[in-house]
Amino acid sequence: MSFSGHTQKAIKRPFQLEALLSPQVPRSNYLHFQEEKLRLQLKKLLLHRMFLVAKTTANTEKKDITEYYEQAFQSILKYHLGETVTGLLLIYPTSILHILESSSGTLYRILLDYVNREKNEREFFIQGMKIIVMSHNIPTRIFMQWYVSVIKVPVMYLDDVTQSQSLEEVVTEFLTQTHKLALYIFKTVKVGTKGPGDNLHQLVPELLLPEQIIKYLCKSEEFLNPETFLNMFNKPIHITLDSEVVWPAPSRF
């Protein structure tokens, strides 16, 4: 009897050891949660958002502008794989308002392509472009795709606000209205659809900027054009140390 008792104890020990060695359920924490969230968002690059305004030549059609940008995006995508461009292009009768979201390298090439076209073509249909704001390292995209909308009819206004407001007030209104419009599109336009369409002037006329503000910003010298911006971007930064301006120059051993 005692032999059988010892046998039973010997049999139980391997099972107890196996239970201790069995894989345990991993415990997660808040850090792991945040890392997983970033991984799921596929945030492989820093995002930037750029606001542009420009004038268009007479008889410029929507097809001309959209085809130009779509070809530019496809060409740039060969060098910047996975860095898609999202945003909104509003085409007014004689001007455009363009919001772009992508990496710094992609936005740089978009500006560079415009500068080359403006220099090489006798009369490029997009002229007088100005960079109003460039927001760096934005947390997320507002636009899920790149949308194009034509403002078919001009919106009537009682007075020209650019005559009574300062430049700071005009820029504040510009950014406020564009962000409100962006949030409206984010909430109403489903992913995969063509976009808000060409009837924004009927759906949300109160969110559309007057074209006179866009023209006013195009004329303002306070904002950089793409060529000047790129020259500053490519210019190296030289820092003069105090030791470099001391005379006689310090000797080094």
PDB file of C-alpha atoms in Angstrom:
ATOM      1  CA  MET A   1       0.000   0.000   0.000  1.00  0.00           C
ATOM      2  CA  SER A   2       2.791   2.345   0.857  1.00  0.00           C
ATOM      3  CA  PHE A   3       4.396   1.631  -2.532  1.00  0.00           C
ATOM      4  CA  SER A   4       1.263   2.591  -4.369  1.00  0.00           C
ATOM      5  CA  GLY A   5       1.011   5.735  -2.283  1.00  0.00           C
ATOM      6  CA  HIS A   6       4.526   6.774  -3.267  1.00  0.00           C
ATOM      7  CA  THR A   7       3.697   6.014  -6.890  1.00  0.00           C
ATOM      8  CA  GLN A   8       0.697   8.332  -6.827  1.00  0.00           C
ATOM      9  CA  LYS A   9       2.782  11.153  -5.379  1.00  0.00           C
ATOM     10  CA  ALA A  10       5.432  10.616  -8.026  1.00  0.00           C
ATOM     11  CA  ILE A  11       2.781  10.805 -10.753  1.00  0.00           C
ATOM     12  CA  LYS A  12       1.324  14.068  -9.465  1.00  0.00           C
ATOM     13  CA  ARG A  13       4.630  15.962  -9.451  1.00  0.00           C
ATOM     14  CA  PRO A  14       5.103  16.188 -13.260  1.00  0.00           C
ATOM     15  CA  PHE A  15       1.569  17.573 -13.635  1.00  0.00           C
ATOM     16  CA  GLN A  16       2.263  20.258 -11.049  1.00  0.00           C
ATOM     17  CA  LEU A  17       5.518  21.223 -12.812  1.00  0.00           C
ATOM     18  CA  GLU A  18       3.761  21.305 -16.184  1.00  0.00           C
ATOM     19  CA  ALA A  19       1.122  23.638 -14.801  1.00  0.00           C
ATOM     20  CA  LEU A  20       3.836  26.043 -13.638  1.00  0.00           C
ATOM     21  CA  LEU A  21       5.536  26.010 -17.047  1.00  0.00           C
ATOM     22  CA  SER A  22       2.320  26.570 -19.052  1.00  0.00           C
ATOM     23  CA  PRO A  23       2.119  29.944 -20.874  1.00  0.00           C
ATOM     24  CA  GLN A  24       0.433  32.693 -18.937  1.00  0.00           C
ATOM     25  CA  VAL A  25      -1.970  35.279 -20.372  1.00  0.00           C
ATOM     26  CA  PRO A  26       0.083  38.452 -21.100  1.00  0.00           C
ATOM     27  CA  ARG A  27      -0.861  41.494 -19.070  1.00  0.00           C
ATOM     28  CA  SER A  28      -1.086  44.777 -20.948  1.00  0.00           C
ATOM     29  CA  ASN A  29      -0.478  48.296 -19.711  1.00  0.00           C
ATOM     30  CA  TYR A  30      -1.158  51.825 -20.955  1.00  0.00           C
ATOM     31  CA  LEU A  31       2.189  52.089 -22.750  1.00  0.00           C
ATOM     32  CA  HIS A  32       1.479  48.950 -24.755  1.00  0.00           C
ATOM     33  CA  PHE A  33      -1.961  50.318 -25.556  1.00  0.00           C
ATOM     34  CA  GLN A  34      -0.520  53.548 -26.948  1.00  0.00           C
ATOM     35  CA  GLU A  35       2.119  51.699 -28.980  1.00  0.00           C
ATOM     36  CA  GLU A  36      -0.534  49.435 -30.471  1.00  0.00           C
ATOM     37  CA  LYS A  37      -2.686  52.431 -31.286  1.00  0.00           C
ATOM     38  CA  LEU A  38       0.165  54.063 -33.184  1.00  0.00           C
ATOM     39  CA  ARG A  39       0.906  50.825 -35.009  1.00  0.00           C
ATOM     40  CA  LEU A  40      -2.696  50.485 -36.102  1.00  0.00           C
ATOM     41  CA  GLN A  41      -2.730  54.063 -37.338  1.00  0.00           C
ATOM     42  CA  LEU A  42       0.318  53.249 -39.495  1.00  0.00           C
ATOM     43  CA  LYS A  43       1.960  56.504 -38.543  1.00  0.00           C
ATOM     44  CA  LYS A  44       5.257  56.003 -40.345  1.00  0.00           C
ATOM     45  CA  LEU A  45       6.033  59.675 -40.949  1.00  0.00           C
ATOM     46  CA  LEU A  46       5.514  63.141 -39.550  1.00  0.00           C
ATOM     47  CA  LEU A  47       2.496  64.856 -41.043  1.00  0.00           C
ATOM     48  CA  HIS A  48       2.376  68.492 -42.087  1.00  0.00           C
ATOM     49  CA  ARG A  49      -0.507  70.649 -43.292  1.00  0.00           C
ATOM     50  CA  MET A  50      -0.082  73.497 -45.765  1.00  0.00           C
ATOM     51  CA  PHE A  51      -2.548  76.227 -46.766  1.00  0.00           C
ATOM     52  CA  LEU A  52      -2.112  77.728 -50.229  1.00  0.00           C
ATOM     53  CA  VAL A  53      -3.905  80.406 -52.221  1.00  0.00           C
ATOM     54  CA  ALA A  54      -3.389  81.327 -55.858  1.00  0.00           C
ATOM     55  CA  LYS A  55      -4.965  83.070 -58.832  1.00  0.00           C
ATOM     56  CA  THR A  56      -6.044  81.299 -61.993  1.00  0.00           C
ATOM     57  CA  THR A  57      -6.022  82.555 -65.554  1.00  0.00           C
ATOM     58  CA  ALA A  58      -9.196  83.230 -67.498  1.00  0.00           C
ATOM     59  CA  ASN A  59     -11.168  80.227 -68.784  1.00  0.00           C
ATOM     60  CA  THR A  60      -9.320  77.783 -66.546  1.00  0.00           C
ATOM     61  CA  GLU A  61     -11.448  74.679 -66.078  1.00  0.00           C
ATOM     62  CA  LYS A  62     -11.673  72.235 -63.197  1.00  0.00           C
ATOM     63  CA  LYS A  63     -10.291  69.458 -65.395  1.00  0.00           C
ATOM     64  CA  ASP A  64      -7.064  71.372 -66.065  1.00  0.00           C
ATOM     65  CA  ILE A  65      -6.318  71.951 -62.388  1.00  0.00           C
ATOM     66  CA  THR A  66      -7.299  68.480 -61.145  1.00  0.00           C
ATOM     67  CA  GLU A  67      -5.329  66.694 -63.875  1.00  0.00           C
ATOM     68  CA  TYR A  68      -2.238  68.756 -63.106  1.00  0.00           C
ATOM     69  CA  TYR A  69      -2.288  67.920 -59.403  1.00  0.00           C
ATOM     70  CA  GLU A  70      -3.210  64.262 -59.895  1.00  0.00           C
ATOM     71  CA  GLN A  71      -0.282  63.814 -62.288  1.00  0.00           C
ATOM     72  CA  ALA A  72       2.015  65.602 -59.861  1.00  0.00           C
ATOM     73  CA  PHE A  73       0.874  63.371 -56.989  1.00  0.00           C
ATOM     74  CA  GLN A  74       1.427  60.207 -59.019  1.00  0.00           C
ATOM     75  CA  SER A  75       4.889  61.328 -60.086  1.00  0.00           C
ATOM     76  CA  ILE A  76       5.910  62.257 -56.539  1.00  0.00           C
ATOM     77  CA  LEU A  77       4.552  58.984 -55.141  1.00  0.00           C
ATOM     78  CA  LYS A  78       7.300  57.131 -57.028  1.00  0.00           C
ATOM     79  CA  TYR A  79       9.912  58.803 -54.823  1.00  0.00           C
ATOM     80  CA  HIS A  80       7.873  58.869 -51.601  1.00  0.00           C
ATOM     81  CA  LEU A  81       6.124  55.509 -51.363  1.00  0.00           C
ATOM     82  CA  GLY A  82       3.239  55.386 -48.917  1.00  0.00           C
ATOM     83  CA  GLU A  83       3.234  59.152 -48.351  1.00  0.00           C
ATOM     84  CA  THR A  84      -0.217  59.863 -49.734  1.00  0.00           C
ATOM     85  CA  VAL A  85      -1.594  63.365 -50.155  1.00  0.00           C
ATOM     86  CA  THR A  86      -4.921  64.323 -48.607  1.00  0.00           C
ATOM     87  CA  GLY A  87      -6.619  67.679 -48.537  1.00  0.00           C
ATOM     88  CA  LEU A  88      -9.123  69.967 -50.190  1.00  0.00           C
ATOM     89  CA  LEU A  89      -8.971  72.058 -53.350  1.00  0.00           C
ATOM     90  CA  LEU A  90     -11.612  74.771 -53.710  1.00  0.00           C
ATOM     91  CA  ILE A  91     -11.801  76.218 -57.212  1.00  0.00           C
ATOM     92  CA  TYR A  92     -13.294  79.711 -57.327  1.00  0.00           C
ATOM     93  CA  PRO A  93     -14.045  81.599 -60.566  1.00  0.00           C
ATOM     94  CA  THR A  94     -10.606  83.284 -60.648  1.00  0.00           C
ATOM     95  CA  SER A  95      -8.666  81.775 -57.729  1.00  0.00           C
ATOM     96  CA  ILE A  96      -8.098  78.621 -55.695  1.00  0.00           C
ATOM     97  CA  LEU A  97      -7.781  77.676 -52.030  1.00  0.00           C
ATOM     98  CA  HIS A  98      -5.712  74.545 -51.480  1.00  0.00           C
ATOM     99  CA  ILE A  99      -5.122  72.581 -48.261  1.00  0.00           C
ATOM    100  CA  LEU A 100      -2.562  69.763 -48.413  1.00  0.00           C
ATOM    101  CA  GLU A 101      -1.608  67.116 -45.846  1.00  0.00           C
ATOM    102  CA  SER A 102       1.441  64.893 -46.265  1.00  0.00           C
ATOM    103  CA  SER A 103       5.101  64.508 -45.335  1.00  0.00           C
ATOM    104  CA  SER A 104       7.556  67.379 -45.634  1.00  0.00           C
ATOM    105  CA  GLY A 105       9.313  65.692 -48.565  1.00  0.00           C
ATOM    106  CA  THR A 106       6.086  65.296 -50.521  1.00  0.00           C
ATOM    107  CA  LEU A 107       4.982  68.881 -49.873  1.00  0.00           C
ATOM    108  CA  TYR A 108       8.438  70.082 -50.878  1.00  0.00           C
ATOM    109  CA  ARG A 109       8.183  68.304 -54.232  1.00  0.00           C
ATOM    110  CA  ILE A 110       4.679  69.672 -54.836  1.00  0.00           C
ATOM    111  CA  LEU A 111       5.990  73.214 -54.426  1.00  0.00           C
ATOM    112  CA  LEU A 112       9.043  72.425 -56.535  1.00  0.00           C
ATOM    113  CA  ASP A 113       6.870  71.064 -59.343  1.00  0.00           C
ATOM    114  CA  TYR A 114       4.800  74.257 -59.306  1.00  0.00           C
ATOM    115  CA  VAL A 115       7.905  76.471 -59.433  1.00  0.00           C
ATOM    116  CA  ASN A 116       9.295  74.512 -62.402  1.00  0.00           C
ATOM    117  CA  ARG A 117       6.005  74.726 -64.272  1.00  0.00           C
ATOM    118  CA  GLU A 118       5.702  78.444 -63.597  1.00  0.00           C
ATOM    119  CA  LYS A 119       9.226  79.068 -64.907  1.00  0.00           C
ATOM    120  CA  ASN A 120       9.167  76.797 -67.937  1.00  0.00           C
ATOM    121  CA  GLU A 121       5.679  77.465 -69.260  1.00  0.00           C
ATOM    122  CA  ARG A 122       4.856  80.728 -70.965  1.00  0.00           C
ATOM    123  CA  GLU A 123       1.579  81.208 -69.090  1.00  0.00           C
ATOM    124  CA  PHE A 124       0.843  78.636 -66.438  1.00  0.00           C
ATOM    125  CA  PHE A 125      -2.832  78.666 -65.423  1.00  0.00           C
ATOM    126  CA  ILE A 126      -1.988  78.841 -61.683  1.00  0.00           C
ATOM    127  CA  GLN A 127      -0.272  82.100 -60.800  1.00  0.00           C
ATOM    128  CA  GLY A 128       0.728  84.213 -57.814  1.00  0.00           C
ATOM    129  CA  MET A 129       0.682  81.349 -55.328  1.00  0.00           C
ATOM    130  CA  LYS A 130       1.272  82.210 -51.677  1.00  0.00           C
ATOM    131  CA  ILE A 131       1.874  79.974 -48.655  1.00  0.00           C
ATOM    132  CA  ILE A 132      -0.387  81.229 -45.866  1.00  0.00           C
ATOM    133  CA  VAL A 133       0.367  78.710 -43.119  1.00  0.00           C
ATOM    134  CA  MET A 134       2.348  75.505 -42.784  1.00  0.00           C
ATOM    135  CA  SER A 135       1.557  73.453 -39.670  1.00  0.00           C
ATOM    136  CA  HIS A 136       4.273  70.993 -38.692  1.00  0.00           C
ATOM    137  CA  ASN A 137       3.889  67.593 -37.022  1.00  0.00           C
ATOM    138  CA  ILE A 138       0.100  67.568 -36.899  1.00  0.00           C
ATOM    139  CA  PRO A 139      -1.337  64.701 -34.794  1.00  0.00           C
ATOM    140  CA  THR A 140      -3.675  63.340 -37.474  1.00  0.00           C
ATOM    141  CA  ARG A 141      -5.255  64.061 -40.839  1.00  0.00           C
ATOM    142  CA  ILE A 142      -8.505  65.965 -41.142  1.00  0.00           C
ATOM    143  CA  PHE A 143      -9.136  64.820 -44.717  1.00  0.00           C
ATOM    144  CA  MET A 144      -9.332  61.135 -45.542  1.00  0.00           C
ATOM    145  CA  GLN A 145      -8.717  61.752 -49.265  1.00  0.00           C
ATOM    146  CA  TRP A 146      -7.874  64.565 -51.655  1.00  0.00           C
ATOM    147  CA  TYR A 147     -11.132  66.312 -52.528  1.00  0.00           C
ATOM    148  CA  VAL A 148     -11.925  68.878 -55.215  1.00  0.00           C
ATOM    149  CA  SER A 149     -14.929  71.168 -55.175  1.00  0.00           C
ATOM    150  CA  VAL A 150     -15.916  73.953 -57.545  1.00  0.00           C
ATOM    151  CA  ILE A 151     -17.603  77.039 -56.176  1.00  0.00           C
ATOM    152  CA  LYS A 152     -19.917  77.512 -59.139  1.00  0.00           C
ATOM    153  CA  VAL A 153     -21.565  80.787 -58.262  1.00  0.00           C
ATOM    154  CA  PRO A 154     -19.974  83.669 -56.368  1.00  0.00           C
ATOM    155  CA  VAL A 155     -21.360  84.253 -52.904  1.00  0.00           C
ATOM    156  CA  MET A 156     -22.705  87.803 -52.461  1.00  0.00           C
ATOM    157  CA  TYR A 157     -21.408  89.876 -49.577  1.00  0.00           C
ATOM    158  CA  LEU A 158     -22.535  93.268 -48.339  1.00  0.00           C
ATOM    159  CA  ASP A 159     -19.052  94.737 -47.937  1.00  0.00           C
ATOM    160  CA  ASP A 160     -15.395  93.978 -48.515  1.00  0.00           C
ATOM    161  CA  VAL A 161     -14.011  92.900 -45.139  1.00  0.00           C
ATOM    162  CA  THR A 162     -10.443  93.314 -46.379  1.00  0.00           C
ATOM    163  CA  GLN A 163     -10.970  97.091 -46.443  1.00  0.00           C
ATOM    164  CA  SER A 164     -11.962  97.349 -42.788  1.00  0.00           C
ATOM    165  CA  GLN A 165      -9.899  94.581 -41.156  1.00  0.00           C
ATOM    166  CA  SER A 166      -6.192  94.205 -40.509  1.00  0.00           C
ATOM    167  CA  LEU A 167      -4.123  91.458 -42.084  1.00  0.00           C
ATOM    168  CA  GLU A 168      -4.078  89.570 -38.787  1.00  0.00           C
ATOM    169  CA  GLU A 169      -7.882  89.656 -38.607  1.00  0.00           C
ATOM    170  CA  VAL A 170      -8.208  88.489 -42.214  1.00  0.00           C
ATOM    171  CA  VAL A 171      -5.823  85.570 -41.619  1.00  0.00           C
ATOM    172  CA  THR A 172      -7.695  84.640 -38.446  1.00  0.00           C
ATOM    173  CA  GLU A 173     -10.965  84.537 -40.356  1.00  0.00           C
ATOM    174  CA  PHE A 174      -9.284  82.580 -43.139  1.00  0.00           C
ATOM    175  CA  LEU A 175      -8.034  79.867 -40.783  1.00  0.00           C
ATOM    176  CA  THR A 176     -11.255  79.763 -38.748  1.00  0.00           C
ATOM    177  CA  GLN A 177     -13.490  79.278 -41.775  1.00  0.00           C
ATOM    178  CA  THR A 178     -11.254  76.708 -43.461  1.00  0.00           C
ATOM    179  CA  HIS A 179     -11.051  74.625 -40.279  1.00  0.00           C
ATOM    180  CA  LYS A 180     -14.823  74.741 -39.851  1.00  0.00           C
ATOM    181  CA  LEU A 181     -15.268  73.627 -43.453  1.00  0.00           C
ATOM    182  CA  ALA A 182     -12.703  70.853 -42.980  1.00  0.00           C
ATOM    183  CA  LEU A 183     -14.538  69.549 -39.900  1.00  0.00           C
ATOM    184  CA  TYR A 184     -17.829  69.624 -41.803  1.00  0.00           C
ATOM    185  CA  ILE A 185     -16.345  67.526 -44.604  1.00  0.00           C
ATOM    186  CA  PHE A 186     -14.745  65.164 -42.072  1.00  0.00           C
ATOM    187  CA  LYS A 187     -18.119  64.512 -40.421  1.00  0.00           C
ATOM    188  CA  THR A 188     -20.302  64.293 -43.549  1.00  0.00           C
ATOM    189  CA  VAL A 189     -18.200  62.825 -46.367  1.00  0.00           C
ATOM    190  CA  LYS A 190     -17.715  59.057 -46.207  1.00  0.00           C
ATOM    191  CA  VAL A 191     -14.399  57.431 -47.015  1.00  0.00           C
ATOM    192  CA  GLY A 192     -14.251  56.183 -50.595  1.00  0.00           C
ATOM    193  CA  THR A 193     -16.721  58.685 -52.013  1.00  0.00           C
ATOM    194  CA  LYS A 194     -15.808  61.332 -54.570  1.00  0.00           C
ATOM    195  CA  GLY A 195     -16.067  64.127 -52.040  1.00  0.00           C
ATOM    196  CA  PRO A 196     -18.366  66.977 -51.096  1.00  0.00           C
ATOM    197  CA  GLY A 197     -19.332  67.702 -54.718  1.00  0.00           C
ATOM    198  CA  ASP A 198     -19.754  71.059 -56.415  1.00  0.00           C
ATOM    199  CA  ASN A 199     -22.690  72.352 -54.398  1.00  0.00           C
ATOM    200  CA  LEU A 200     -21.009  73.512 -51.206  1.00  0.00           C
ATOM    201  CA  HIS A 201     -22.279  77.012 -51.934  1.00  0.00           C
ATOM    202  CA  GLN A 202     -25.786  75.592 -51.469  1.00  0.00           C
ATOM    203  CA  LEU A 203     -25.110  73.277 -48.520  1.00  0.00           C
ATOM    204  CA  VAL A 204     -22.880  75.432 -46.317  1.00  0.00           C
ATOM    205  CA  PRO A 205     -22.539  78.930 -47.797  1.00  0.00           C
ATOM    206  CA  GLU A 206     -21.701  80.301 -44.346  1.00  0.00           C
ATOM    207  CA  LEU A 207     -18.525  78.180 -44.240  1.00  0.00           C
ATOM    208  CA  LEU A 208     -17.145  79.368 -47.559  1.00  0.00           C
ATOM    209  CA  LEU A 209     -14.623  82.175 -47.671  1.00  0.00           C
ATOM    210  CA  PRO A 210     -15.341  85.135 -49.927  1.00  0.00           C
ATOM    211  CA  GLU A 211     -13.117  85.082 -52.985  1.00  0.00           C
ATOM    212  CA  GLN A 212     -12.077  88.634 -52.185  1.00  0.00           C
ATOM    213  CA  ILE A 213     -10.191  87.323 -49.128  1.00  0.00           C
ATOM    214  CA  ILE A 214      -8.265  84.831 -51.270  1.00  0.00           C
ATOM    215  CA  LYS A 215      -7.325  87.559 -53.750  1.00  0.00           C
ATOM    216  CA  TYR A 216      -6.302  89.823 -50.893  1.00  0.00           C
ATOM    217  CA  LEU A 217      -3.982  87.149 -49.482  1.00  0.00           C
ATOM    218  CA  CYS A 218      -2.487  86.529 -52.925  1.00  0.00           C
ATOM    219  CA  LYS A 219      -1.475  90.191 -53.120  1.00  0.00           C
ATOM    220  CA  SER A 220      -0.079  90.395 -49.600  1.00  0.00           C
ATOM    221  CA  GLU A 221       3.707  90.628 -49.555  1.00  0.00           C
ATOM    222  CA  GLU A 222       3.867  89.301 -46.005  1.00  0.00           C
ATOM    223  CA  PHE A 223       3.441  85.729 -47.284  1.00  0.00           C
ATOM    224  CA  LEU A 224       6.102  83.743 -49.122  1.00  0.00           C
ATOM    225  CA  ASN A 225       5.721  82.421 -52.631  1.00  0.00           C
ATOM    226  CA  PRO A 226       6.880  78.834 -53.266  1.00  0.00           C
ATOM    227  CA  GLU A 227      10.189  79.859 -54.855  1.00  0.00           C
ATOM    228  CA  THR A 228      11.233  82.038 -51.914  1.00  0.00           C
ATOM    229  CA  PHE A 229      10.108  79.372 -49.467  1.00  0.00           C
ATOM    230  CA  LEU A 230      12.174  76.681 -51.216  1.00  0.00           C
ATOM    231  CA  ASN A 231      15.232  78.921 -51.332  1.00  0.00           C
ATOM    232  CA  MET A 232      14.992  79.436 -47.581  1.00  0.00           C
ATOM    233  CA  PHE A 233      14.392  75.712 -47.080  1.00  0.00           C
ATOM    234  CA  ASN A 234      17.536  74.779 -49.035  1.00  0.00           C
ATOM    235  CA  LYS A 235      19.736  77.524 -47.595  1.00  0.00           C
ATOM    236  CA  PRO A 236      22.184  76.111 -45.044  1.00  0.00           C
ATOM    237  CA  ILE A 237      22.266  77.646 -41.606  1.00  0.00           C
ATOM    238  CA  HIS A 238      25.661  79.062 -40.682  1.00  0.00           C
ATOM    239  CA  ILE A 239      26.298  79.865 -37.035  1.00  0.00           C
ATOM    240  CA  THR A 240      29.204  82.176 -36.261  1.00  0.00           C
ATOM    241  CA  LEU A 241      30.860  81.300 -32.985  1.00  0.00           C
ATOM    242  CA  ASP A 242      32.399  83.911 -30.707  1.00  0.00           C
ATOM    243  CA  SER A 243      35.812  82.327 -31.152  1.00  0.00           C
ATOM    244  CA  GLU A 244      35.602  83.008 -34.876  1.00  0.00           C
ATOM    245  CA  VAL A 245      35.351  86.785 -34.462  1.00  0.00           C
ATOM    246  CA  VAL A 246      38.086  87.197 -31.823  1.00  0.00           C
ATOM    247  CA  TRP A 247      41.344  88.760 -32.987  1.00  0.00           C
ATOM    248  CA  PRO A 248      43.931  87.477 -32.939  1.00  0.00           C
ATOM    249  CA  ALA A 249      42.482  84.083 -33.694  1.00  0.00           C
ATOM    250  CA  PRO A 250      43.009  81.614 -30.844  1.00  0.00           C
ATOM    251  CA  SER A 251      45.647  78.988 -31.548  1.00  0.00           C
ATOM    252  CA  ARG A 252      44.799  75.349 -31.105  1.00  0.00           C
ATOM    253  CA  PHE A 253      47.263  72.742 -29.990  1.00  0.00           C
TER     254      PHE A 253
END
